[in-house]
PDB file of C-alpha atoms in Angstrom:
ATOM      1  CA  UNK A   1     -29.033-138.056 -44.012  1.00  0.00           C
ATOM      2  CA  UNK A   2     -29.467-134.606 -45.517  1.00  0.00           C
ATOM      3  CA  UNK A   3     -29.256-131.532 -43.366  1.00  0.00           C
ATOM      4  CA  UNK A   4     -32.204-129.141 -43.184  1.00  0.00           C
ATOM      5  CA  UNK A   5     -30.624-126.922 -45.798  1.00  0.00           C
ATOM      6  CA  UNK A   6     -30.164-129.916 -48.166  1.00  0.00           C
ATOM      7  CA  UNK A   7     -33.767-131.052 -48.104  1.00  0.00           C
ATOM      8  CA  UNK A   8     -35.108-131.179 -51.608  1.00  0.00           C
ATOM      9  CA  UNK A   9     -38.611-130.036 -52.130  1.00  0.00           C
ATOM     10  CA  UNK A  10     -40.645-132.088 -54.600  1.00  0.00           C
ATOM     11  CA  UNK A  11     -43.831-130.597 -55.968  1.00  0.00           C
ATOM     12  CA  UNK A  12     -46.231-132.198 -58.300  1.00  0.00           C
ATOM     13  CA  UNK A  13     -48.703-129.997 -60.085  1.00  0.00           C
ATOM     14  CA  UNK A  14     -52.208-131.398 -59.875  1.00  0.00           C
ATOM     15  CA  UNK A  15     -54.208-130.951 -63.030  1.00  0.00           C
ATOM     16  CA  UNK A  16     -57.884-132.003 -62.580  1.00  0.00           C
ATOM     17  CA  UNK A  17     -59.499-134.069 -65.280  1.00  0.00           C
ATOM     18  CA  UNK A  18     -61.640-132.020 -67.537  1.00  0.00           C
ATOM     19  CA  UNK A  19     -65.056-132.903 -68.888  1.00  0.00           C
ATOM     20  CA  UNK A  20     -66.931-131.613 -71.965  1.00  0.00           C
ATOM     21  CA  UNK A  21     -70.557-130.615 -71.511  1.00  0.00           C
ATOM     22  CA  UNK A  22     -72.410-131.681 -74.653  1.00  0.00           C
ATOM     23  CA  UNK A  23     -75.860-130.638 -75.973  1.00  0.00           C
ATOM     24  CA  UNK A  24     -77.735-133.079 -78.300  1.00  0.00           C
ATOM     25  CA  UNK A  25     -80.123-132.183 -81.054  1.00  0.00           C
ATOM     26  CA  UNK A  26     -83.788-133.211 -80.969  1.00  0.00           C
ATOM     27  CA  UNK A  27     -86.963-132.426 -82.977  1.00  0.00           C
ATOM     28  CA  UNK A  28     -88.757-130.592 -80.191  1.00  0.00           C
ATOM     29  CA  UNK A  29     -86.411-128.129 -78.480  1.00  0.00           C
ATOM     30  CA  UNK A  30     -86.461-124.727 -80.117  1.00  0.00           C
ATOM     31  CA  UNK A  31     -83.297-122.997 -81.349  1.00  0.00           C
ATOM     32  CA  UNK A  32     -84.215-119.953 -79.205  1.00  0.00           C
ATOM     33  CA  UNK A  33     -84.331-122.126 -76.095  1.00  0.00           C
ATOM     34  CA  UNK A  34     -80.913-123.607 -76.809  1.00  0.00           C
ATOM     35  CA  UNK A  35     -79.469-120.158 -77.257  1.00  0.00           C
ATOM     36  CA  UNK A  36     -81.106-119.033 -74.001  1.00  0.00           C
ATOM     37  CA  UNK A  37     -79.596-122.060 -72.187  1.00  0.00           C
ATOM     38  CA  UNK A  38     -76.161-121.263 -73.648  1.00  0.00           C
ATOM     39  CA  UNK A  39     -76.319-117.612 -72.581  1.00  0.00           C
ATOM     40  CA  UNK A  40     -77.785-118.141 -69.126  1.00  0.00           C
ATOM     41  CA  UNK A  41     -76.095-121.313 -67.956  1.00  0.00           C
ATOM     42  CA  UNK A  42     -72.803-121.226 -69.871  1.00  0.00           C
ATOM     43  CA  UNK A  43     -72.412-117.446 -69.960  1.00  0.00           C
ATOM     44  CA  UNK A  44     -71.958-117.374 -73.782  1.00  0.00           C
ATOM     45  CA  UNK A  45     -72.438-114.226 -75.808  1.00  0.00           C
ATOM     46  CA  UNK A  46     -75.340-114.249 -78.272  1.00  0.00           C
ATOM     47  CA  UNK A  47     -73.004-114.749 -81.218  1.00  0.00           C
ATOM     48  CA  UNK A  48     -71.156-117.641 -79.555  1.00  0.00           C
ATOM     49  CA  UNK A  49     -74.452-119.199 -78.426  1.00  0.00           C
ATOM     50  CA  UNK A  50     -75.835-118.962 -81.973  1.00  0.00           C
ATOM     51  CA  UNK A  51     -72.738-120.708 -83.376  1.00  0.00           C
ATOM     52  CA  UNK A  52     -72.953-123.576 -80.887  1.00  0.00           C
ATOM     53  CA  UNK A  53     -76.702-123.851 -81.445  1.00  0.00           C
ATOM     54  CA  UNK A  54     -76.140-124.195 -85.178  1.00  0.00           C
ATOM     55  CA  UNK A  55     -73.475-126.853 -84.584  1.00  0.00           C
ATOM     56  CA  UNK A  56     -75.920-128.810 -82.449  1.00  0.00           C
ATOM     57  CA  UNK A  57     -78.614-128.454 -85.115  1.00  0.00           C
ATOM     58  CA  UNK A  58     -76.362-129.347 -88.036  1.00  0.00           C
ATOM     59  CA  UNK A  59     -74.153-132.064 -86.528  1.00  0.00           C
ATOM     60  CA  UNK A  60     -76.478-133.574 -83.948  1.00  0.00           C
ATOM     61  CA  UNK A  61     -74.428-132.393 -80.924  1.00  0.00           C
ATOM     62  CA  UNK A  62     -71.846-129.860 -79.813  1.00  0.00           C
ATOM     63  CA  UNK A  63     -69.519-129.179 -76.866  1.00  0.00           C
ATOM     64  CA  UNK A  64     -70.751-126.160 -74.966  1.00  0.00           C
ATOM     65  CA  UNK A  65     -67.893-125.849 -72.510  1.00  0.00           C
ATOM     66  CA  UNK A  66     -65.228-127.759 -70.673  1.00  0.00           C
ATOM     67  CA  UNK A  67     -65.075-127.878 -66.842  1.00  0.00           C
ATOM     68  CA  UNK A  68     -63.838-129.955 -63.928  1.00  0.00           C
ATOM     69  CA  UNK A  69     -66.119-132.882 -63.192  1.00  0.00           C
ATOM     70  CA  UNK A  70     -68.151-131.270 -60.397  1.00  0.00           C
ATOM     71  CA  UNK A  71     -68.824-128.100 -62.361  1.00  0.00           C
ATOM     72  CA  UNK A  72     -69.685-130.076 -65.509  1.00  0.00           C
ATOM     73  CA  UNK A  73     -72.181-132.157 -63.555  1.00  0.00           C
ATOM     74  CA  UNK A  74     -73.665-129.010 -62.078  1.00  0.00           C
ATOM     75  CA  UNK A  75     -74.060-127.396 -65.541  1.00  0.00           C
ATOM     76  CA  UNK A  76     -75.572-130.619 -66.902  1.00  0.00           C
ATOM     77  CA  UNK A  77     -78.103-130.679 -64.029  1.00  0.00           C
ATOM     78  CA  UNK A  78     -79.002-127.003 -64.616  1.00  0.00           C
ATOM     79  CA  UNK A  79     -79.616-127.686 -68.335  1.00  0.00           C
ATOM     80  CA  UNK A  80     -81.807-130.757 -67.651  1.00  0.00           C
ATOM     81  CA  UNK A  81     -83.834-128.863 -64.997  1.00  0.00           C
ATOM     82  CA  UNK A  82     -84.356-125.853 -67.300  1.00  0.00           C
ATOM     83  CA  UNK A  83     -85.365-128.096 -70.166  1.00  0.00           C
ATOM     84  CA  UNK A  84     -87.832-130.075 -67.988  1.00  0.00           C
ATOM     85  CA  UNK A  85     -89.283-126.830 -66.636  1.00  0.00           C
ATOM     86  CA  UNK A  86     -89.842-125.594 -70.259  1.00  0.00           C
ATOM     87  CA  UNK A  87     -91.228-129.030 -71.385  1.00  0.00           C
ATOM     88  CA  UNK A  88     -88.344-129.661 -73.815  1.00  0.00           C
ATOM     89  CA  UNK A  89     -86.547-133.001 -74.152  1.00  0.00           C
ATOM     90  CA  UNK A  90     -83.113-131.364 -74.542  1.00  0.00           C
ATOM     91  CA  UNK A  91     -80.408-133.919 -73.786  1.00  0.00           C
ATOM     92  CA  UNK A  92     -77.194-132.862 -72.104  1.00  0.00           C
ATOM     93  CA  UNK A  93     -74.312-135.227 -71.379  1.00  0.00           C
ATOM     94  CA  UNK A  94     -70.722-134.918 -70.092  1.00  0.00           C
ATOM     95  CA  UNK A  95     -67.670-136.880 -71.213  1.00  0.00           C
ATOM     96  CA  UNK A  96     -64.038-136.822 -70.222  1.00  0.00           C
ATOM     97  CA  UNK A  97     -62.040-134.582 -72.505  1.00  0.00           C
TER      98      UNK A  97
END
C-alpha cells in the first residue's frame, strides 16, 4: 500500500462535445435579416456576418459558430424566436462537430 507521499494523482481533462450552429437558406428570409441575426445573436462583425450570409445564400447553409451543446441549443432557440417574430421561415439546426 502506497504511503501518502507516494499517492499518484490521476487527472483526466474533460473536453465537452462541441456542436455547430447552422443556418439554412430559404426563399423568404432577407439577407439583411440574416446579417442582423449573425451580428446580434452570434456577435459577428458586419464583415464576418456578410461572409457567412453569402455562404448560406450560395451553398444552402453555413456554420455560424461552434459551442457546447447547451449554448448551441440556446443560440438555436434565439434564432428561431427572432425569425418567428419577424415572420421569416429561417431554419437553424445544430449538429455535433
